[in-house]
Tab-separated table of C-alpha atoms in Angstrom:
chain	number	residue	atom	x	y	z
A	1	UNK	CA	45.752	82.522	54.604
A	2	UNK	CA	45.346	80.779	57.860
A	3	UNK	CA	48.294	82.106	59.450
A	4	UNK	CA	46.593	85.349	58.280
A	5	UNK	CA	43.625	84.807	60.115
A	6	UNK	CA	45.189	83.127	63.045
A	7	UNK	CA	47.318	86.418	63.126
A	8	UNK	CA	44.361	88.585	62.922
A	9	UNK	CA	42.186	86.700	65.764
A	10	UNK	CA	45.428	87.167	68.027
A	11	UNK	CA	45.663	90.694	67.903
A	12	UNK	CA	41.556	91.583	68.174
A	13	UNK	CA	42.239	89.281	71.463
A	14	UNK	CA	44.865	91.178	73.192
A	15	UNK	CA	43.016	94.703	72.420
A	16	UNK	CA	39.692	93.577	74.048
A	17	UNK	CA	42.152	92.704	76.911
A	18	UNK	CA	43.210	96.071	76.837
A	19	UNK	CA	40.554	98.325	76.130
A	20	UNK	CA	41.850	101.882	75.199
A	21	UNK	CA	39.203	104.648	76.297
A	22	UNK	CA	39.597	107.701	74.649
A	23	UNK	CA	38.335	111.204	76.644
A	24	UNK	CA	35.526	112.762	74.693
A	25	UNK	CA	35.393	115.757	73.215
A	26	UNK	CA	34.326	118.790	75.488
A	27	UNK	CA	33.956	116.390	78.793
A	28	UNK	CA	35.943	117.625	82.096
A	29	UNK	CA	37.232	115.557	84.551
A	30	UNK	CA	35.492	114.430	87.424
A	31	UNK	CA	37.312	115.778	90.753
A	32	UNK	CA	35.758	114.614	94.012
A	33	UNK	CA	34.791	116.783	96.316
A	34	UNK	CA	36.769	117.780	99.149
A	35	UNK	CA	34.268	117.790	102.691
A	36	UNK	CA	36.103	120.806	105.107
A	37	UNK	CA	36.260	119.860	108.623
A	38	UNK	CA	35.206	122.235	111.178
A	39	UNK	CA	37.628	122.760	113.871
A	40	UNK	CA	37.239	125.735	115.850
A	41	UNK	CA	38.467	126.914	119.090
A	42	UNK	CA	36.045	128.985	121.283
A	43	UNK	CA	38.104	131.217	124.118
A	44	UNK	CA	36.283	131.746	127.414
A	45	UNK	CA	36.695	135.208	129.273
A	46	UNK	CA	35.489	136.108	132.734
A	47	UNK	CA	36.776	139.376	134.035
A	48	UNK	CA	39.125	142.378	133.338
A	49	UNK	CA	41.103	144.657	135.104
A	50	UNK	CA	44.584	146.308	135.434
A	51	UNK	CA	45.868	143.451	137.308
A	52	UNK	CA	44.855	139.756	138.425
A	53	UNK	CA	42.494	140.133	141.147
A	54	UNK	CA	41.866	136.756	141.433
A	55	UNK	CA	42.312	133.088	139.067
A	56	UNK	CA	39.768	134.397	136.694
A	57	UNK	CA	40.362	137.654	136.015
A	58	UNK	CA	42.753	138.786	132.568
A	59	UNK	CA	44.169	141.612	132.344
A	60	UNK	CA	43.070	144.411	129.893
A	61	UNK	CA	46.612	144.414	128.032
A	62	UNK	CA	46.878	140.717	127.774
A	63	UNK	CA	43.434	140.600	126.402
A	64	UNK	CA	44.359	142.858	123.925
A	65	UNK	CA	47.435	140.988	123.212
A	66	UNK	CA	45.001	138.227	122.098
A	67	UNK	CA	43.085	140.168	119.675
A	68	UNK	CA	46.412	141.541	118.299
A	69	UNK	CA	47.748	137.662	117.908
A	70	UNK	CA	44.292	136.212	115.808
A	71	UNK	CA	44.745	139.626	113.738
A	72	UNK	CA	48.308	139.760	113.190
A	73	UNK	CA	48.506	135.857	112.334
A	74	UNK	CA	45.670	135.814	109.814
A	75	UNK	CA	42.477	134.189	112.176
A	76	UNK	CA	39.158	136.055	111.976
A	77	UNK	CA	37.010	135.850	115.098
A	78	UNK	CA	33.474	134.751	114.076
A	79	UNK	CA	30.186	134.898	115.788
A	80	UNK	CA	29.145	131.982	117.728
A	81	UNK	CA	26.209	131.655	116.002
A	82	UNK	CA	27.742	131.126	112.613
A	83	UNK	CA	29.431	128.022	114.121
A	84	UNK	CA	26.277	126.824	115.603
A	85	UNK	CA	24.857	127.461	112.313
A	86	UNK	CA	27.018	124.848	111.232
A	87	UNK	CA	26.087	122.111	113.278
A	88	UNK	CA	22.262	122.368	112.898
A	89	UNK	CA	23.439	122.248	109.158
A	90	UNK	CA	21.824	125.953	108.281
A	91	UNK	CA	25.373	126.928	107.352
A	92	UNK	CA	28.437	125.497	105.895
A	93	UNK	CA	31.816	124.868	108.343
A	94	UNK	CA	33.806	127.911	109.680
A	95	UNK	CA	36.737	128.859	107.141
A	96	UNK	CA	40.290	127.458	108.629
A	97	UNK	CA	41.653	129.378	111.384
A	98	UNK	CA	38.064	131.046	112.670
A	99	UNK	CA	37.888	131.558	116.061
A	100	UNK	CA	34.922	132.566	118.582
A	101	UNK	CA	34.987	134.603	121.791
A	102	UNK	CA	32.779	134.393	124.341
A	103	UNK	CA	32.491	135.564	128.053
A	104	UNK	CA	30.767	134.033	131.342
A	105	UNK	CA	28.684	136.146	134.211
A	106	UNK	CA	28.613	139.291	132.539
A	107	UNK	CA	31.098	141.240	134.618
A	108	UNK	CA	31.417	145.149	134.861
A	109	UNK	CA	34.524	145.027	132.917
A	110	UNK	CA	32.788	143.890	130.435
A	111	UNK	CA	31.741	146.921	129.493
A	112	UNK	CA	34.430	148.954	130.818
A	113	UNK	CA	37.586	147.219	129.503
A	114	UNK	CA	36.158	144.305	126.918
A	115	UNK	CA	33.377	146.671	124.661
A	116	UNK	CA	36.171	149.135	123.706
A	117	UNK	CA	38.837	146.582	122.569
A	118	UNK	CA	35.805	145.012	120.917
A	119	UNK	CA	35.317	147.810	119.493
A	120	UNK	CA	38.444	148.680	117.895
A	121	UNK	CA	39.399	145.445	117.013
A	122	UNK	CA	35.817	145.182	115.417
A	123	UNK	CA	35.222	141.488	116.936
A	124	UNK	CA	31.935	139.987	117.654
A	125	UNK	CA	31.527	138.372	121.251
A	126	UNK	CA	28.810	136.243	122.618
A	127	UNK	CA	28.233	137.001	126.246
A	128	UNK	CA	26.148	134.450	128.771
A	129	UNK	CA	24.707	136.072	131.742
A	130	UNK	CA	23.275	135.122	135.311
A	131	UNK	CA	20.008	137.440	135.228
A	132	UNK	CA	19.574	137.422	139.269
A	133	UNK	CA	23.166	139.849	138.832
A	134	UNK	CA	22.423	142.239	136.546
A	135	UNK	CA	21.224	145.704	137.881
A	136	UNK	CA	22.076	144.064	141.094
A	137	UNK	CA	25.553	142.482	141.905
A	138	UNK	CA	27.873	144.953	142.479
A	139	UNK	CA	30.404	143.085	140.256
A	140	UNK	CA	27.718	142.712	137.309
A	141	UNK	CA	26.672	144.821	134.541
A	142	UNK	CA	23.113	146.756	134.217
A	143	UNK	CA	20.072	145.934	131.744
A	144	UNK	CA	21.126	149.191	130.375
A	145	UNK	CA	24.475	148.816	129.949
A	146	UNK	CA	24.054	145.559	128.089
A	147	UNK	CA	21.115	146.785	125.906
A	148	UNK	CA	23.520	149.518	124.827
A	149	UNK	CA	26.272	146.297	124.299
A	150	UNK	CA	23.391	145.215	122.117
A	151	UNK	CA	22.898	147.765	120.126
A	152	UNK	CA	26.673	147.680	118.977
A	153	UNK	CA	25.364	144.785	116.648
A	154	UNK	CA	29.016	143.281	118.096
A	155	UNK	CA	27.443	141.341	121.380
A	156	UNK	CA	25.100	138.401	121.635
A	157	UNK	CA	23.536	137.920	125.030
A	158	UNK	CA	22.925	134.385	126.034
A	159	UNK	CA	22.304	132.483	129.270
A	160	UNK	CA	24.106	131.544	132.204
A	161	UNK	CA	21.154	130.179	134.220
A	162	UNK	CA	19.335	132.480	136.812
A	163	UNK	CA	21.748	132.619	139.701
A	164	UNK	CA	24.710	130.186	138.444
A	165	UNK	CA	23.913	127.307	141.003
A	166	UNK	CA	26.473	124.364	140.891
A	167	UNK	CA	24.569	121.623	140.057
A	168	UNK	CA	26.622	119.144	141.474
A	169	UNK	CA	26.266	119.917	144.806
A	170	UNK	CA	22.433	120.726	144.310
A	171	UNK	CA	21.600	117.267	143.452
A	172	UNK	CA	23.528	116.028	146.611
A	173	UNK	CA	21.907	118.411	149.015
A	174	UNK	CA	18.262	118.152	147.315
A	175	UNK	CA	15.526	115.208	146.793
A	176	UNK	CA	14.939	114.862	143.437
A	177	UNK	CA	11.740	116.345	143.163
A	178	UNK	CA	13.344	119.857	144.113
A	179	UNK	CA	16.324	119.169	142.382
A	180	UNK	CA	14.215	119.116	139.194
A	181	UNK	CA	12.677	122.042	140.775
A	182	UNK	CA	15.974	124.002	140.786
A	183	UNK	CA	16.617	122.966	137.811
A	184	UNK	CA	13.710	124.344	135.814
A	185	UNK	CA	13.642	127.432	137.723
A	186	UNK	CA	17.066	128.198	136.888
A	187	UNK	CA	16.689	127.170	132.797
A	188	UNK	CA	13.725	128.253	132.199
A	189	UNK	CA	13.588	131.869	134.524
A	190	UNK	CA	16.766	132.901	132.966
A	191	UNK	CA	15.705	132.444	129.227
A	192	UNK	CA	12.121	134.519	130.226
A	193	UNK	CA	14.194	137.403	131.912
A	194	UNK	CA	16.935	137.965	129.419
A	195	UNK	CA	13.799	137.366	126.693
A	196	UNK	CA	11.734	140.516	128.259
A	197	UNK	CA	14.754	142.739	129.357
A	198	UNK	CA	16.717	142.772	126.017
A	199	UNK	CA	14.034	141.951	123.265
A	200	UNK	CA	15.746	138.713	122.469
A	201	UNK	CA	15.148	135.226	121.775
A	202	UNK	CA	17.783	133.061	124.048
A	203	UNK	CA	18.423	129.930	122.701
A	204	UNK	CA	22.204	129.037	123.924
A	205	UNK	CA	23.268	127.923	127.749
A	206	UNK	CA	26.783	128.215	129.381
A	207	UNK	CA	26.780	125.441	132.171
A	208	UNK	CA	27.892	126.927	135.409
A	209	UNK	CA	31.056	125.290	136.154
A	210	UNK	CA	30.965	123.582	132.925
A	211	UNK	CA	28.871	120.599	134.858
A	212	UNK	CA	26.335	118.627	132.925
A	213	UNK	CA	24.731	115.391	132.723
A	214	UNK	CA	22.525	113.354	130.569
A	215	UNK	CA	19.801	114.526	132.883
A	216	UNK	CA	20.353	118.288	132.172
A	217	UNK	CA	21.517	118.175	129.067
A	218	UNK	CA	17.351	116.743	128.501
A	219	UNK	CA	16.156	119.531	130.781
A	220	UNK	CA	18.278	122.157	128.593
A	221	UNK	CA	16.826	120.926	125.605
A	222	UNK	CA	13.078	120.883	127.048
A	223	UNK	CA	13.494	124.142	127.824
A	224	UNK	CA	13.825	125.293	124.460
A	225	UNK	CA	18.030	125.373	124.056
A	226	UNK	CA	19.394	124.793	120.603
A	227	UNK	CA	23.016	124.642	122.202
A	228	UNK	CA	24.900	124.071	125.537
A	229	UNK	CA	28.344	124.745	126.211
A	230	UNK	CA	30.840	123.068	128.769
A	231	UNK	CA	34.633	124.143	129.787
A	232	UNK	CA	36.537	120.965	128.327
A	233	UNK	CA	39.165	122.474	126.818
A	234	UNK	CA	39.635	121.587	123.071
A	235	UNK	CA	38.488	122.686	119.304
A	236	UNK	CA	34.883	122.254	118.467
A	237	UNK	CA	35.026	119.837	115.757
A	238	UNK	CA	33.001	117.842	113.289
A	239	UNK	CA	32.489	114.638	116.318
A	240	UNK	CA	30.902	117.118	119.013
A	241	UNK	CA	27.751	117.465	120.246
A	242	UNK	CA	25.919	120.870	119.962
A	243	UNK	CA	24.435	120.251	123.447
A	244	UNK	CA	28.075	120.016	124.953
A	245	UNK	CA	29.958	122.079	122.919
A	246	UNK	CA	33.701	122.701	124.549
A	247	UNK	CA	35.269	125.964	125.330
A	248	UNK	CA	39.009	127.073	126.519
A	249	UNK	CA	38.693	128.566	130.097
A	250	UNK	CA	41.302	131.106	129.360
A	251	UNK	CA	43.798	132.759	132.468
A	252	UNK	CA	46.283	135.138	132.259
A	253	UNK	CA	49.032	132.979	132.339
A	254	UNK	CA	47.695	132.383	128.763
A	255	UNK	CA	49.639	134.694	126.788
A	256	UNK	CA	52.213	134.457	124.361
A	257	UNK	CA	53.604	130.864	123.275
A	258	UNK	CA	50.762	129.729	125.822
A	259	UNK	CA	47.669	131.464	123.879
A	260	UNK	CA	49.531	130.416	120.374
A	261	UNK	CA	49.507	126.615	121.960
A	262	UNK	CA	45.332	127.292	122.457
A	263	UNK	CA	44.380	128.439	119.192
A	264	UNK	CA	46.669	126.032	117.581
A	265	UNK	CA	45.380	123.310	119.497
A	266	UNK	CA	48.273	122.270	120.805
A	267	UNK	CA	47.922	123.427	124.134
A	268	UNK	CA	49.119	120.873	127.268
A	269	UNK	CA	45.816	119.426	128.898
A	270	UNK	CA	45.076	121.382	131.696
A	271	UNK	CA	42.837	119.683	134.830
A	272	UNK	CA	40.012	122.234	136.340
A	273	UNK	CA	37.555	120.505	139.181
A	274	UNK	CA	35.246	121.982	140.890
């Protein structure tokens, strides 16, 4: 009888050691969730034409070569807002492989060469524009001409500035007092034009040059911008800041392996100054 026992108090030991648990009925398992990183690349256009006229200009065909690339290789070019969406957390991330165009100074081949390939390749494109140009600059576009880009429901208009100043060597030239000056003039005048020309409520800057500071980034935000965007060349991704947001300066040597290597993000760093 004792060995019995002793027996028995062995074996209820080495089960509590061991505890089986058993799934209950009609309970799931618990998966955790899976947090998507954003990681988007946003490509940078100036200016159009049949050939290179000069380091910024791409040509019509090699644009189009782009938009046949992100098409033919399963990427779907997104508005820029939907990815700013994301980062003031009124949206989720971009799916993988989303990509965003955008274009600087509002050229005349914007509307000549870039609206029809936008156009066909039904692709929405965020355009920032210097409002002392338009209706004015030979090279520029009209108010008309981008109200009727507007109305294509394809084309966001944002700002540029007033008269895309380089800040850098404003400050040097400038006391501070009309430094700050400039500086207002040019954030605030440019938002209050395109505002009253186009109907629209601008609340995204493209930094001439791609310069910024700590000091304008503050004066950006004062003056009512939700975003900022700069020229360093990699994907927007989960770490960035909304108020520097980078962008690929695109050229026309970009085309082929070279444009693959930029939406891939595995592009060779490449060093622009100004």
């Amino acid at each position: 009888m004792k060995f019995r026992l002793l027996l028995f108090v062995l074996l209820f030991s080495l089960f509590a050691a061991f505890p089986v648990h058993a799934a209950q009925p009609g309970t799931k398992k618990v998966v955790p969730a899976v947090t998507q990183a954003v990681n988007v690349p946003i490509l940078l256009y100036h200016r159009f034409g049949p050939t290179v006229a000069d380091g910024m200009t791409i040509t019509t065909p090699v644009f189009e070569s782009h938009l046949k690339f992100l098409r033919d290789n399963g990427y779907k070019v997104i508005p820029l807002r939907q990815l700013i969406d994301y980062y003031q957390k009124k949206g989720p991330a971009p799916a993988p492989k989303s990509v965003v165009i955008v274009e600087d100074d509002a050229h005349k081949s914007v509307y000549t060469d870039m609206l029809p390939l936008a156009k066909k390749y039904n692709v929405p494109v965020t355009i920032f524009v210097y409002p002392s140009a338009i209706s004015n600059a030979k090279y520029a576009m009209t108010w008309d001409q981008l109200r009727e880009l507007k109305k294509t429901g394809l084309f966001d208009i944002q700002s540029h500035t007033f008269w895309h100043p380089n800040f850098k060597r404003e400050r040097k030239k400038l006391p501070p007092a009309e430094f700050e000056k400039l500086v207002n003039i040019q954030l605030k005048k440019a938002k209050e034009r395109l505002d009253k020309q186009l109907g629209i409520s601008v609340d995204m800057l493209a930094w001439p040059f791609g310069i910024h500071d700590d000091y304008l980034l503050n004066k950006a935000a004062e003056a009512g911008y939700k975003a900022t965007f700069t020229i360093q060349a990699h994907h927007a991704g989960p770490n960035d800041a909304i108020m520097k947001l980078p962008r690929y300066l695109l050229i026309n040597a970009d085309q082929g392996k070279a444009f693959a290597q930029i939406v891939t993000g595995a592009a060779p760093k490449r060093n622009i100054a100004f």
